[in-house]
XYZ file of C-alpha atoms in Angstrom:
776
model
C -18.739 -10.531 -15.615
C -14.869 -11.225 -16.422
C -12.227 -12.097 -13.705
C -8.787 -11.903 -13.727
C -5.418 -11.489 -11.594
C -3.044 -8.749 -12.141
C 0.140 -11.283 -10.764
C 0.620 -14.131 -8.872
C 3.499 -14.599 -6.534
C 6.790 -15.933 -7.800
C 8.912 -17.634 -5.384
C 7.019 -20.836 -4.645
C 4.683 -22.153 -1.478
C 8.419 -23.439 -0.245
C 10.499 -20.875 -2.086
C 11.881 -22.817 -4.443
C 12.778 -19.984 -6.475
C 15.338 -18.401 -3.774
C 16.620 -22.054 -3.394
C 17.313 -22.771 -7.104
C 18.300 -18.902 -7.720
C 21.036 -19.627 -4.664
C 22.026 -22.371 -6.118
C 22.765 -21.432 -9.174
C 25.192 -18.609 -8.133
C 27.059 -20.505 -6.146
C 27.729 -23.165 -8.794
C 25.549 -26.109 -7.704
C 22.968 -26.467 -10.555
C 23.425 -25.211 -14.181
C 21.546 -22.795 -16.072
C 19.269 -24.996 -17.746
C 18.195 -26.883 -14.341
C 17.195 -22.986 -13.059
C 14.817 -22.354 -15.961
C 13.766 -25.617 -15.730
C 12.753 -25.244 -11.795
C 11.383 -21.542 -12.989
C 9.162 -23.201 -16.063
C 8.030 -25.997 -13.240
C 6.547 -22.793 -10.978
C 4.934 -21.186 -13.846
C 3.002 -24.119 -15.020
C 2.278 -24.795 -11.361
C 1.183 -21.162 -10.608
C -1.014 -21.162 -14.170
C -2.554 -24.479 -13.231
C -3.645 -23.284 -9.840
C -5.182 -19.846 -11.421
C -7.298 -22.255 -14.138
C -8.586 -24.353 -11.235
C -9.819 -21.770 -9.192
C -11.964 -20.252 -12.297
C -10.000 -17.208 -13.102
C -10.901 -16.104 -16.646
C -7.860 -14.184 -17.692
C -4.229 -15.506 -16.141
C -1.502 -13.723 -16.512
C 1.835 -14.403 -18.024
C 5.312 -12.382 -17.700
C 4.050 -11.838 -14.233
C 6.731 -14.461 -13.194
C 10.284 -13.069 -13.186
C 13.819 -14.786 -11.862
C 14.737 -11.600 -9.618
C 12.635 -8.213 -10.821
C 10.296 -7.378 -13.247
C 11.223 -3.839 -13.989
C 14.903 -5.091 -14.766
C 12.995 -8.071 -16.872
C 11.928 -5.248 -19.327
C 15.072 -3.198 -19.499
C 16.928 -6.561 -21.040
C 13.624 -6.783 -23.181
C 14.166 -3.501 -24.495
C 18.008 -3.599 -24.592
C 18.492 -1.331 -21.500
C 21.741 -2.554 -20.667
C 24.612 0.517 -18.666
C 27.597 0.500 -20.767
C 29.416 -1.064 -18.073
C 28.190 -4.472 -18.711
C 28.610 -4.366 -22.751
C 31.740 -6.680 -22.313
C 29.439 -9.045 -21.112
C 27.151 -8.581 -23.902
C 29.469 -8.698 -26.564
C 26.729 -9.461 -29.164
C 25.820 -13.053 -27.412
C 22.658 -13.903 -26.687
C 23.674 -16.808 -24.424
C 25.105 -14.257 -21.809
C 21.403 -12.860 -21.390
C 21.143 -14.510 -17.707
C 24.729 -13.465 -16.658
C 23.872 -9.903 -17.787
C 20.881 -10.299 -15.759
C 22.561 -11.333 -12.663
C 25.208 -8.835 -13.155
C 22.851 -5.662 -13.090
C 21.165 -7.230 -10.090
C 23.897 -8.568 -8.114
C 27.244 -7.215 -9.655
C 29.819 -9.366 -10.980
C 33.370 -10.163 -9.837
C 34.968 -12.758 -11.895
C 37.335 -13.784 -14.304
C 38.927 -10.417 -14.183
C 35.869 -8.530 -14.663
C 34.423 -6.232 -11.869
C 31.608 -4.387 -12.108
C 29.069 -2.636 -9.519
C 25.256 -3.526 -9.673
C 22.535 -1.102 -10.282
C 20.759 0.741 -7.839
C 17.963 -0.792 -6.135
C 14.946 1.099 -4.827
C 11.359 0.461 -3.203
C 8.452 -0.303 -5.599
C 6.205 2.552 -4.683
C 4.951 2.250 -0.699
C 5.772 -1.638 -0.703
C 8.423 -3.486 0.626
C 9.623 -4.789 -2.684
C 12.602 -3.455 -3.824
C 13.347 -3.124 -7.900
C 16.353 -2.645 -10.193
C 16.303 1.438 -10.905
C 16.380 1.526 -15.150
C 19.569 3.736 -16.201
C 19.110 6.101 -19.055
C 21.691 8.145 -21.185
C 21.023 11.287 -23.246
C 21.562 9.100 -26.254
C 19.591 5.837 -25.227
C 19.128 3.190 -27.694
C 16.344 0.614 -27.443
C 16.160 -2.766 -29.031
C 14.637 -6.251 -28.451
C 17.362 -8.388 -26.369
C 15.169 -10.640 -24.303
C 12.251 -12.131 -25.860
C 10.778 -13.178 -22.048
C 7.236 -12.195 -22.218
C 7.108 -13.867 -25.759
C 8.473 -17.495 -24.687
C 6.644 -17.206 -21.559
C 3.206 -16.651 -23.436
C 4.240 -19.374 -25.675
C 5.009 -21.807 -22.880
C 1.164 -21.279 -21.566
C -0.218 -21.570 -25.089
C 1.649 -25.108 -25.312
C -0.494 -25.988 -22.377
C -3.826 -24.586 -23.928
C -4.037 -21.611 -21.674
C -4.082 -18.293 -23.585
C -2.849 -15.869 -21.330
C -2.787 -12.239 -20.522
C 0.479 -11.016 -20.953
C 1.449 -8.456 -18.215
C 3.856 -5.375 -19.184
C 4.848 -2.475 -17.119
C 3.835 0.629 -19.438
C 6.179 2.589 -21.406
C 5.990 5.526 -19.620
C 5.910 4.704 -15.946
C 9.000 2.653 -16.985
C 10.550 5.645 -17.987
C 9.491 7.179 -15.013
C 11.088 4.456 -12.966
C 14.290 4.891 -13.691
C 17.033 7.622 -13.370
C 19.240 10.079 -15.892
C 22.597 9.244 -15.265
C 24.154 12.054 -17.064
C 22.608 15.689 -17.421
C 21.065 17.822 -19.804
C 17.930 15.602 -20.584
C 14.736 14.088 -18.847
C 13.892 10.590 -19.478
C 10.689 11.432 -20.932
C 12.169 12.455 -23.512
C 12.892 9.141 -24.944
C 9.342 8.306 -25.197
C 9.621 8.142 -29.229
C 12.542 5.955 -29.242
C 11.237 3.412 -27.011
C 7.855 3.532 -28.270
C 8.272 1.404 -31.436
C 10.458 -1.165 -29.950
C 7.599 -1.618 -27.400
C 4.884 -1.654 -29.966
C 6.526 -4.005 -31.534
C 6.548 -6.548 -28.739
C 2.739 -5.809 -28.892
C 2.723 -6.408 -32.204
C 4.580 -10.076 -31.763
C 2.590 -10.794 -28.700
C -0.523 -10.132 -30.627
C 0.523 -12.297 -33.599
C 1.379 -15.252 -31.496
C -2.308 -15.101 -30.172
C -2.625 -12.981 -27.374
C -5.860 -11.365 -27.581
C -5.673 -9.307 -24.420
C -2.606 -7.797 -22.650
C -2.180 -5.968 -19.281
C -0.107 -2.622 -19.568
C 0.654 -1.451 -15.887
C 0.835 2.335 -15.484
C 0.720 2.690 -11.600
C 2.265 6.046 -12.059
C -1.291 7.163 -12.823
C -1.628 7.481 -9.360
C 1.004 9.919 -8.714
C 1.892 13.584 -8.975
C 1.847 14.372 -12.543
C 2.649 17.172 -14.623
C 0.584 18.399 -17.563
C 3.392 17.742 -19.642
C 3.724 14.179 -18.248
C -0.122 13.726 -18.647
C 0.109 14.615 -22.486
C 2.814 12.075 -22.432
C 0.375 9.348 -21.284
C -2.427 10.691 -23.721
C 0.424 10.707 -26.888
C 1.709 6.986 -26.225
C -1.850 5.135 -26.317
C -3.171 6.917 -28.989
C 0.576 5.678 -30.987
C -0.419 2.073 -29.052
C -4.106 2.357 -29.953
C -3.346 3.358 -33.791
C -0.772 0.727 -34.157
C -2.798 -2.119 -32.403
C -6.458 -1.294 -33.362
C -7.850 -5.097 -32.524
C -5.752 -5.741 -29.223
C -7.745 -5.739 -25.737
C -5.593 -3.598 -23.695
C -6.139 -3.633 -19.820
C -4.829 -0.687 -18.265
C -3.811 -1.125 -14.906
C -3.512 1.264 -11.992
C -3.352 0.719 -8.594
C -1.798 1.656 -4.935
C -3.604 4.914 -4.809
C -6.687 7.384 -5.802
C -5.778 8.958 -9.841
C -6.955 12.172 -8.002
C -6.313 14.738 -10.544
C -5.451 12.475 -13.143
C -8.719 10.720 -13.737
C -9.840 12.996 -16.263
C -6.765 11.659 -17.985
C -7.045 8.192 -17.230
C -10.519 7.731 -18.411
C -9.755 9.201 -21.631
C -7.132 7.152 -22.497
C -7.897 4.666 -25.477
C -8.298 1.003 -23.610
C -10.506 -1.409 -23.763
C -10.552 -1.913 -19.867
C -9.388 0.081 -16.769
C -8.156 -1.419 -14.067
C -8.710 0.733 -10.396
C -7.753 -0.180 -6.742
C -10.821 -0.054 -4.860
C -8.958 -1.046 -1.400
C -6.785 1.791 -1.357
C -8.998 4.332 -3.199
C -12.950 2.774 -2.752
C -14.087 6.809 -3.284
C -12.565 6.701 -6.949
C -15.486 4.232 -7.791
C -18.347 7.162 -7.312
C -16.000 9.635 -9.194
C -15.662 7.049 -12.189
C -19.523 6.223 -12.296
C -20.285 10.038 -11.978
C -18.189 10.593 -15.216
C -20.709 11.031 -17.864
C -18.337 10.336 -20.978
C -16.779 7.233 -19.332
C -20.204 5.727 -18.424
C -21.554 6.069 -21.713
C -18.981 4.668 -23.605
C -17.715 1.016 -24.170
C -14.536 0.759 -21.984
C -14.869 -2.231 -19.344
C -13.924 -1.381 -15.778
C -11.992 -3.759 -13.396
C -13.096 -3.411 -9.792
C -10.216 -4.193 -7.456
C -11.733 -5.332 -4.589
C -9.650 -8.365 -2.815
C -6.703 -7.010 -1.235
C -3.540 -7.865 -2.904
C -1.237 -6.387 0.064
C -2.553 -8.024 3.034
C -4.134 -11.153 4.421
C -7.502 -10.048 5.809
C -10.404 -12.213 4.573
C -12.658 -10.281 2.063
C -15.963 -8.668 2.906
C -17.854 -10.052 0.480
C -20.990 -7.780 1.696
C -18.707 -4.855 1.383
C -17.705 -6.054 -2.219
C -20.838 -6.772 -3.510
C -21.941 -3.328 -2.872
C -19.194 -1.993 -4.989
C -20.090 -4.475 -7.633
C -24.095 -3.572 -7.918
C -23.126 0.265 -8.049
C -20.633 -0.457 -11.000
C -23.280 -2.939 -12.733
C -26.354 -0.293 -11.899
C -24.389 2.113 -14.626
C -22.342 -0.246 -16.955
C -23.840 -3.227 -17.145
C -22.465 -7.177 -16.507
C -20.564 -7.023 -19.902
C -18.345 -4.012 -18.991
C -17.648 -5.264 -15.512
C -14.578 -7.386 -14.000
C -13.683 -8.812 -10.805
C -9.728 -8.782 -9.526
C -7.636 -7.836 -6.759
C -6.430 -4.439 -6.119
C -2.885 -5.296 -7.199
C -0.663 -8.057 -8.095
C -0.704 -10.733 -5.413
C 3.217 -10.797 -5.507
C 2.817 -9.165 -1.936
C 1.036 -11.898 -0.271
C 2.340 -15.095 1.099
C 1.028 -18.515 -1.380
C -1.588 -20.483 0.379
C -3.063 -20.459 3.869
C -3.750 -24.256 3.374
C 0.086 -24.747 4.494
C -0.405 -23.337 7.781
C -1.181 -26.605 9.535
C 0.249 -25.814 12.802
C -2.398 -24.417 15.181
C -0.234 -23.533 18.168
C 1.608 -20.847 15.628
C -1.734 -20.116 13.871
C -4.661 -20.727 15.760
C -8.186 -21.802 14.017
C -10.001 -18.613 15.272
C -7.188 -16.038 13.629
C -6.223 -17.971 10.698
C -10.046 -18.005 9.781
C -10.194 -14.291 9.461
C -7.338 -14.670 6.553
C -6.840 -15.156 2.863
C -3.754 -15.718 0.995
C -3.028 -15.593 -2.502
C -4.681 -18.950 -3.415
C -7.504 -18.128 -1.218
C -7.632 -14.743 -2.782
C -8.187 -16.240 -6.323
C -11.579 -18.055 -4.951
C -12.426 -14.817 -3.274
C -12.504 -13.111 -6.633
C -14.341 -16.150 -8.751
C -16.919 -16.233 -5.988
C -17.565 -12.647 -6.073
C -18.153 -12.637 -9.739
C -20.763 -16.212 -9.187
C -22.907 -14.275 -6.353
C -23.738 -11.812 -8.660
C -25.470 -14.423 -10.963
C -28.909 -15.255 -9.662
C -28.732 -18.571 -10.797
C -25.538 -18.978 -8.798
C -26.442 -17.135 -5.594
C -28.607 -19.718 -3.673
C -25.934 -22.607 -4.026
C -23.181 -19.959 -2.876
C -25.496 -18.388 0.214
C -23.684 -20.709 2.676
C -20.128 -19.422 1.875
C -21.567 -15.717 1.638
C -22.985 -16.461 5.307
C -19.574 -18.189 6.149
C -17.871 -15.155 5.115
C -19.757 -12.446 7.061
C -20.101 -14.867 10.341
C -16.082 -14.641 9.823
C -15.857 -10.745 9.447
C -18.330 -10.705 12.425
C -16.292 -12.826 14.739
C -12.711 -10.781 14.138
C -14.773 -7.514 15.023
C -16.437 -8.730 18.178
C -13.120 -10.809 19.303
C -12.102 -10.167 22.931
C -8.635 -11.252 21.412
C -7.950 -7.890 20.052
C -8.349 -5.035 22.113
C -6.288 -4.613 25.691
C -7.246 -1.869 27.729
C -3.724 -1.226 29.638
C -2.467 -0.659 25.990
C -5.391 1.911 25.370
C -4.745 3.806 28.582
C -1.113 3.494 27.580
C -1.632 5.743 24.431
C -4.163 8.265 25.747
C -1.424 8.936 28.579
C 1.433 9.988 26.299
C 2.430 13.391 26.725
C 4.245 16.137 24.604
C 7.071 15.789 26.554
C 7.442 12.041 25.585
C 8.722 12.861 21.996
C 11.294 14.883 22.742
C 14.988 14.404 23.913
C 16.238 16.256 27.290
C 18.721 18.682 25.199
C 19.368 19.601 21.579
C 21.622 17.683 19.171
C 24.621 20.426 19.517
C 24.599 19.625 23.502
C 24.089 16.006 23.049
C 26.897 15.675 20.608
C 29.160 17.212 22.839
C 28.389 15.103 25.672
C 28.582 11.883 23.528
C 32.072 12.609 22.201
C 33.346 12.719 25.875
C 32.094 9.585 26.719
C 32.315 7.454 23.711
C 36.039 8.529 22.791
C 35.560 7.537 19.210
C 38.215 8.647 16.547
C 37.109 10.504 13.604
C 35.718 8.250 10.813
C 34.335 5.865 13.378
C 33.628 2.237 11.751
C 30.709 -0.074 12.421
C 28.436 -2.303 10.900
C 24.543 -1.985 10.452
C 24.203 -5.060 12.597
C 23.639 -8.477 11.421
C 26.146 -10.537 10.684
C 26.042 -13.665 8.384
C 23.507 -16.060 9.206
C 24.882 -19.644 8.816
C 23.075 -23.324 7.929
C 24.488 -24.329 11.886
C 23.065 -20.921 13.127
C 19.335 -21.328 11.464
C 19.606 -25.057 12.269
C 20.323 -24.175 15.417
C 17.530 -21.872 16.064
C 15.276 -24.177 14.257
C 15.692 -26.872 16.826
C 15.498 -24.474 19.814
C 11.939 -23.709 18.508
C 11.163 -27.393 18.228
C 12.260 -28.248 21.720
C 15.245 -30.340 20.526
C 17.553 -28.513 22.566
C 17.408 -27.394 25.865
C 17.144 -23.134 27.220
C 20.450 -23.720 28.342
C 22.272 -25.340 25.493
C 20.611 -22.695 23.613
C 21.688 -19.606 25.152
C 25.461 -21.237 25.124
C 25.547 -21.583 21.939
C 24.285 -18.244 20.464
C 26.667 -16.744 23.491
C 29.423 -18.773 21.687
C 28.645 -17.104 18.400
C 28.178 -13.746 19.707
C 31.901 -13.880 21.695
C 33.740 -15.167 18.471
C 31.720 -12.229 16.609
C 33.083 -9.978 19.374
C 36.752 -11.035 19.105
C 36.550 -11.091 15.316
C 35.422 -7.672 15.045
C 38.154 -6.551 17.696
C 40.687 -8.406 15.320
C 39.205 -6.268 12.006
C 39.595 -2.924 13.674
C 36.079 -1.758 13.861
C 35.064 0.933 16.472
C 31.836 0.070 17.509
C 30.745 -3.237 17.529
C 27.383 -5.813 17.480
C 26.584 -8.819 18.646
C 25.499 -9.989 15.531
C 21.926 -11.040 15.881
C 22.417 -14.753 15.656
C 19.289 -15.315 17.790
C 16.997 -13.501 15.249
C 15.467 -15.050 12.205
C 14.055 -11.503 11.321
C 14.464 -8.083 12.170
C 10.602 -8.106 12.274
C 9.500 -11.126 13.283
C 12.013 -11.374 16.155
C 10.298 -8.815 17.827
C 6.933 -9.616 17.140
C 7.499 -13.096 19.031
C 8.332 -11.003 21.671
C 5.031 -8.622 21.566
C 1.348 -9.497 22.146
C -0.691 -8.493 19.538
C 1.137 -10.693 16.889
C 0.570 -13.829 15.665
C 2.990 -15.422 13.005
C 2.494 -17.817 9.764
C 5.204 -21.140 9.019
C 5.082 -20.277 5.544
C 3.842 -16.788 4.698
C 6.746 -15.793 3.026
C 6.643 -13.122 0.357
C 9.375 -11.711 -2.069
C 11.587 -8.289 -0.639
C 13.915 -8.375 -3.317
C 15.803 -11.347 -5.952
C 15.759 -14.433 -3.957
C 15.463 -12.469 -0.292
C 12.189 -13.454 1.319
C 10.618 -12.299 4.096
C 7.783 -13.888 6.554
C 5.860 -10.587 7.919
C 4.449 -11.069 11.124
C 0.832 -10.175 11.609
C -0.522 -7.510 13.800
C -4.168 -8.478 14.912
C -4.679 -6.653 18.152
C -2.866 -4.369 20.139
C 0.750 -4.249 20.731
C 2.293 -4.610 24.459
C 5.970 -5.616 25.273
C 5.999 -8.618 27.268
C 9.407 -9.146 28.931
C 13.066 -8.022 27.637
C 14.017 -8.627 23.868
C 17.176 -8.223 23.503
C 18.808 -7.148 26.656
C 20.126 -10.427 27.670
C 22.423 -10.930 24.124
C 23.972 -7.280 24.160
C 24.523 -7.383 27.769
C 26.683 -10.660 27.170
C 28.486 -8.812 23.984
C 29.581 -5.495 25.893
C 30.536 -7.852 28.514
C 33.250 -9.739 26.295
C 34.850 -6.094 25.158
C 36.072 -3.291 26.135
C 34.799 -1.191 23.188
C 31.191 -0.111 22.899
C 28.857 -2.362 21.814
C 25.151 -1.090 20.060
C 22.140 -1.973 21.022
C 19.797 -3.168 17.912
C 16.258 -2.878 17.781
C 13.860 -2.323 15.032
C 11.882 0.882 14.386
C 8.127 1.306 14.987
C 7.013 2.514 11.596
C 9.149 -0.620 10.210
C 7.614 -2.816 12.415
C 4.260 -1.641 11.242
C 5.531 -1.349 7.360
C 6.819 -4.663 7.419
C 4.089 -6.655 9.123
C 0.526 -7.728 8.136
C -1.266 -4.977 9.794
C -4.883 -5.106 11.261
C -7.055 -2.732 9.723
C -9.487 -1.773 12.281
C -7.740 0.909 13.345
C -5.963 3.912 12.212
C -2.415 2.966 11.721
C -1.152 5.585 13.497
C -2.388 4.000 16.617
C -0.759 0.238 15.619
C 2.689 2.818 15.339
C 1.884 4.488 18.470
C 1.615 1.090 20.341
C 4.520 -0.306 18.935
C 6.551 2.876 19.655
C 5.407 2.564 23.647
C 6.802 -0.972 23.437
C 10.528 -0.247 21.896
C 10.570 2.388 23.966
C 10.413 0.473 27.453
C 13.348 -1.530 25.762
C 15.369 0.969 24.793
C 15.174 2.710 28.207
C 16.035 -0.845 29.811
C 18.830 -1.215 27.891
C 20.333 2.184 28.662
C 19.943 1.029 32.185
C 21.917 -2.216 31.417
C 24.816 0.146 30.709
C 24.436 0.118 26.577
C 25.793 3.509 25.109
C 24.322 3.256 21.988
C 21.646 2.189 20.882
C 20.433 1.824 17.374
C 16.717 1.883 16.315
C 16.505 0.852 12.711
C 13.570 2.608 10.162
C 14.779 1.537 6.932
C 10.950 1.718 5.814
C 10.141 5.207 7.203
C 10.163 6.278 3.383
C 8.101 3.501 2.517
C 4.919 4.183 4.405
C 5.046 8.004 2.881
C 1.767 8.318 0.771
C 2.017 8.351 -3.258
C 0.412 11.632 -3.187
C 1.696 14.754 -2.014
C -0.994 15.965 -0.382
C -1.305 13.069 2.149
C 2.582 13.178 3.108
C 2.424 16.128 6.058
C 0.023 13.760 7.974
C 1.827 10.304 7.895
C 5.025 12.409 8.476
C 3.830 14.060 11.306
C 2.682 10.678 13.011
C 5.975 8.775 11.368
C 8.286 10.965 13.225
C 6.561 11.451 16.374
C 6.355 7.296 16.619
C 10.212 7.115 16.263
C 11.023 10.246 18.490
C 8.491 8.119 21.051
C 10.291 5.051 20.819
C 13.908 7.056 21.386
C 13.044 10.101 23.782
C 13.321 7.915 27.173
C 17.218 8.310 27.449
C 19.542 10.708 28.614
C 21.606 12.709 26.735
C 24.667 10.452 27.254
C 23.070 7.609 25.393
C 23.789 7.871 21.491
C 20.787 6.805 19.511
C 21.263 5.757 15.960
C 18.769 4.609 12.692
C 19.229 3.255 9.656
C 17.267 3.966 6.590
C 18.196 2.437 3.562
C 16.936 2.541 -0.267
C 14.919 5.552 -0.397
C 14.784 8.572 -1.994
C 15.155 11.272 1.216
C 14.893 14.889 -0.767
C 11.349 15.376 -0.723
C 11.489 14.186 3.263
C 14.728 15.256 4.277
C 13.256 18.084 6.948
C 11.536 14.986 8.142
C 14.468 12.602 8.335
C 16.038 15.642 10.553
C 12.705 15.908 12.740
C 13.845 12.095 13.845
C 16.878 13.863 15.728
C 18.462 10.937 15.627
C 22.168 11.184 16.889
C 23.213 9.464 14.009
C 21.745 8.088 10.842
C 23.046 5.310 8.251
C 21.743 4.891 4.940
C 22.399 3.427 1.569
C 24.613 5.278 -0.630
C 26.694 3.064 -2.277
C 24.586 1.832 -5.104
C 24.006 5.553 -6.275
C 27.564 6.164 -5.752
C 26.580 8.451 -2.754
C 24.067 10.598 -5.308
C 21.562 10.334 -2.187
C 23.778 12.381 -0.038
C 22.909 15.402 -2.219
C 19.509 15.993 -0.433
C 21.677 15.905 3.252
C 23.884 18.545 1.753
C 21.756 20.582 0.251
C 19.500 20.433 3.814
C 22.636 21.202 5.383
C 21.540 17.873 8.007
C 22.931 19.212 11.346
C 23.284 15.705 12.877
C 26.005 12.831 12.452
C 25.724 10.438 9.238
C 27.221 7.324 7.979
C 25.983 6.699 4.491
C 27.211 2.952 3.208
C 30.126 2.473 1.290
C 29.604 -0.492 0.169
C 26.762 -2.319 -1.120
C 25.870 -5.652 1.023
C 23.319 -6.826 -1.673
C 26.084 -8.008 -3.935
C 28.639 -10.411 -3.680
C 31.189 -8.504 -5.025
C 34.045 -7.270 -2.720
C 34.819 -3.667 -2.906
C 38.755 -2.146 -3.127
C 40.076 -0.084 -0.425
C 40.500 2.401 -2.927
C 36.959 2.271 -4.051
C 35.683 2.651 -0.483
C 38.340 5.559 0.168
C 36.886 7.366 -3.182
C 33.545 7.337 -1.751
C 34.290 8.329 1.487
C 36.024 11.322 -0.129
C 33.049 12.225 -1.855
C 31.074 11.975 1.279
C 33.655 14.586 2.821
C 32.380 17.436 0.163
C 28.877 16.906 1.429
C 29.479 15.818 5.463
C 31.992 17.500 7.715
C 34.506 15.294 9.251
C 33.730 15.422 12.622
C 29.941 14.120 11.630
C 31.487 11.365 8.773
C 30.890 7.861 10.111
C 32.020 4.544 8.001
C 29.674 1.653 7.668
C 28.188 -0.853 5.195
C 24.751 0.099 3.145
C 23.122 -2.405 5.384
C 23.187 -5.239 7.405
C 25.211 -8.382 6.623
C 22.951 -11.540 7.101
C 22.412 -12.574 3.755
C 26.076 -12.472 2.599
C 29.053 -15.326 3.073
C 31.379 -14.998 6.064
C 34.470 -14.782 3.614
C 32.767 -12.011 1.550
C 32.056 -10.143 4.875
C 35.676 -10.308 6.277
C 37.337 -9.125 2.959
C 34.690 -6.376 2.420
C 34.825 -4.887 6.263
C 38.594 -5.077 6.137
C 38.712 -2.782 3.197
C 36.474 -0.733 5.080
C 38.583 -0.310 8.062
C 41.603 -0.063 5.875
C 39.800 3.055 3.795
C 38.818 4.466 7.189
C 42.506 4.182 8.824
C 43.946 5.485 5.526
C 42.065 8.142 5.258
C 42.234 9.292 8.834
C 46.079 9.371 8.469
C 45.427 11.501 4.850
C 43.228 14.327 7.272
C 45.736 14.378 9.849
C 43.157 12.766 11.960
C 44.147 11.163 15.597
C 42.370 8.163 17.511
C 42.167 9.343 21.011
């Protein structure tokens, strides 16, 4: 019974990759130094897996920025606008790679980054492949082979990991009309097969091909493409052991197709879809065949300890039908979505021993996989009996703990009424009242909330957390930063200001620290995109607001200006999605607990005189189930959670929300049902394409489409922003259009932020003049 891992975290236990990339981008280290640090991380990860007894260790799961972008470069899928960088020079590979990820603006060359969106229903972002009708594929990068060879030199024969050719095409976008990206499969496949053949010739005997789209809603044509593609791959590589990996959902009506594909091992996610094991074991042709089954039993997306007894029951069912040689053990998906190592959590005041004993991070999950395999071996069972006992004690301890349940919170949930989900009046009336009260110009300018976090600001927070400075000194310093930010925004000419969020470490963690039911880690970092790492807080119990969370800072900011300052909060669904969530109650109940806590803060901000309050929900689409049949139930409670958080205020208070890096076409009616007075969304990388959904739906409320990409260091010109705004006006009535960046500015530098916002304000003012708008 083999053990394997679908992928391992990349960023390093101390975020070494993040720091190395950012040093390289700022010119502080060379390309060679960056590559050297990346190699050291790969080496460390391979050795950790080897030491923990993993039989098939993956390679090519490492990435400097994104694994989808890696495959795009491998297959030569480089958009035309980057061709001046290509110019036949392989030495430019890294520059092209980061230009596609982040944009490029130097030496007279100015090009925008590729679009970025969420990886299925996770908080990981991938770089979207761009396809043209005459798209050509060719081997440009040799990364998968190079990393396989690196491991081989260490006497580790890895299992190379590749995104499958069908899922790769489906993950991308057609950049011109008149074709479907799946039509490109016969051009792509020869290049893909050539890569597989080279890996086999170098000594790879097993290759993992990820086809996560096999758990999505597929047409008959798409299923037929899967059949044809894998027949061709098998014909070209009859001796190669192919592991086909699916994850994040059930195969559903794709199961028959999936089970018929000519592969050697099928991996399934039994954490997200435990019922599919029974479906597979009831499939007579599969049971009577030779294909192995990889059981994804250890949760690759959460931090709770595996329940060995429960997992062993799944393993025994599989063994009884398939036999030991046909059953493999693995995590449910790549461990990319989990933190590195629980052993790094040494501060018991941050993570208490009781709660820590309920958890497992990536390194511990390796041991769980190995232990599950060993527990099935009679000759090893007696020596592992104590480990099984300890595991069950931890599971039972969590179930019965008095730390988890709060009767007051449960009573609040029971007391929710239908009226709690509704504003006092419909939007049309609210809009009229708010326009009279706020007296904003047409095309009002604002930002999403956060401003650059300098080293000094981060150090200030760290010193305060360590007790090195007093409350008084900390408050004075934060107020100084807020005051500077307010006056700076006034000078720029922004219409609606923000306080800058200098007191916040993270938009979720900050609030989690002020709520009961949360705990935190010191080193529980996971990758969100590129070098952007987040440290998700952990919801272990019932959620309750302990006191004011933002009122002090927002009131102070408002006292410094006659302009309107927005209150800034994170919404309940984003708090849910961007945390590691308890799995002992429905997520809906946890979302409603969060919504009630946020509602209390919203009402308090209104009482403090704050006229605009933004409740960010960038993760609302992220939580959408992957299968359409399951979407209505989620959307019902997700929308209700937001409305519960926002509906405690009067008609005079303008509620904003923010969503980014999401496709809205299939949920636009639910976005409208949020009933936010203003929604700001990411649209700059897609050149306003995302507004199609809002225009076709005739979205009734006000909207701020992001006019420049904050995830890129390039500064957009006034003309560029003006063009995007003019395009936006073809979708949105002038009186409903706001002007803003596409996300918060926390990760940017002040110099580029000032230039970009000056250009944004300049574009708005020029367009006002052009359309004859007058500032009231």
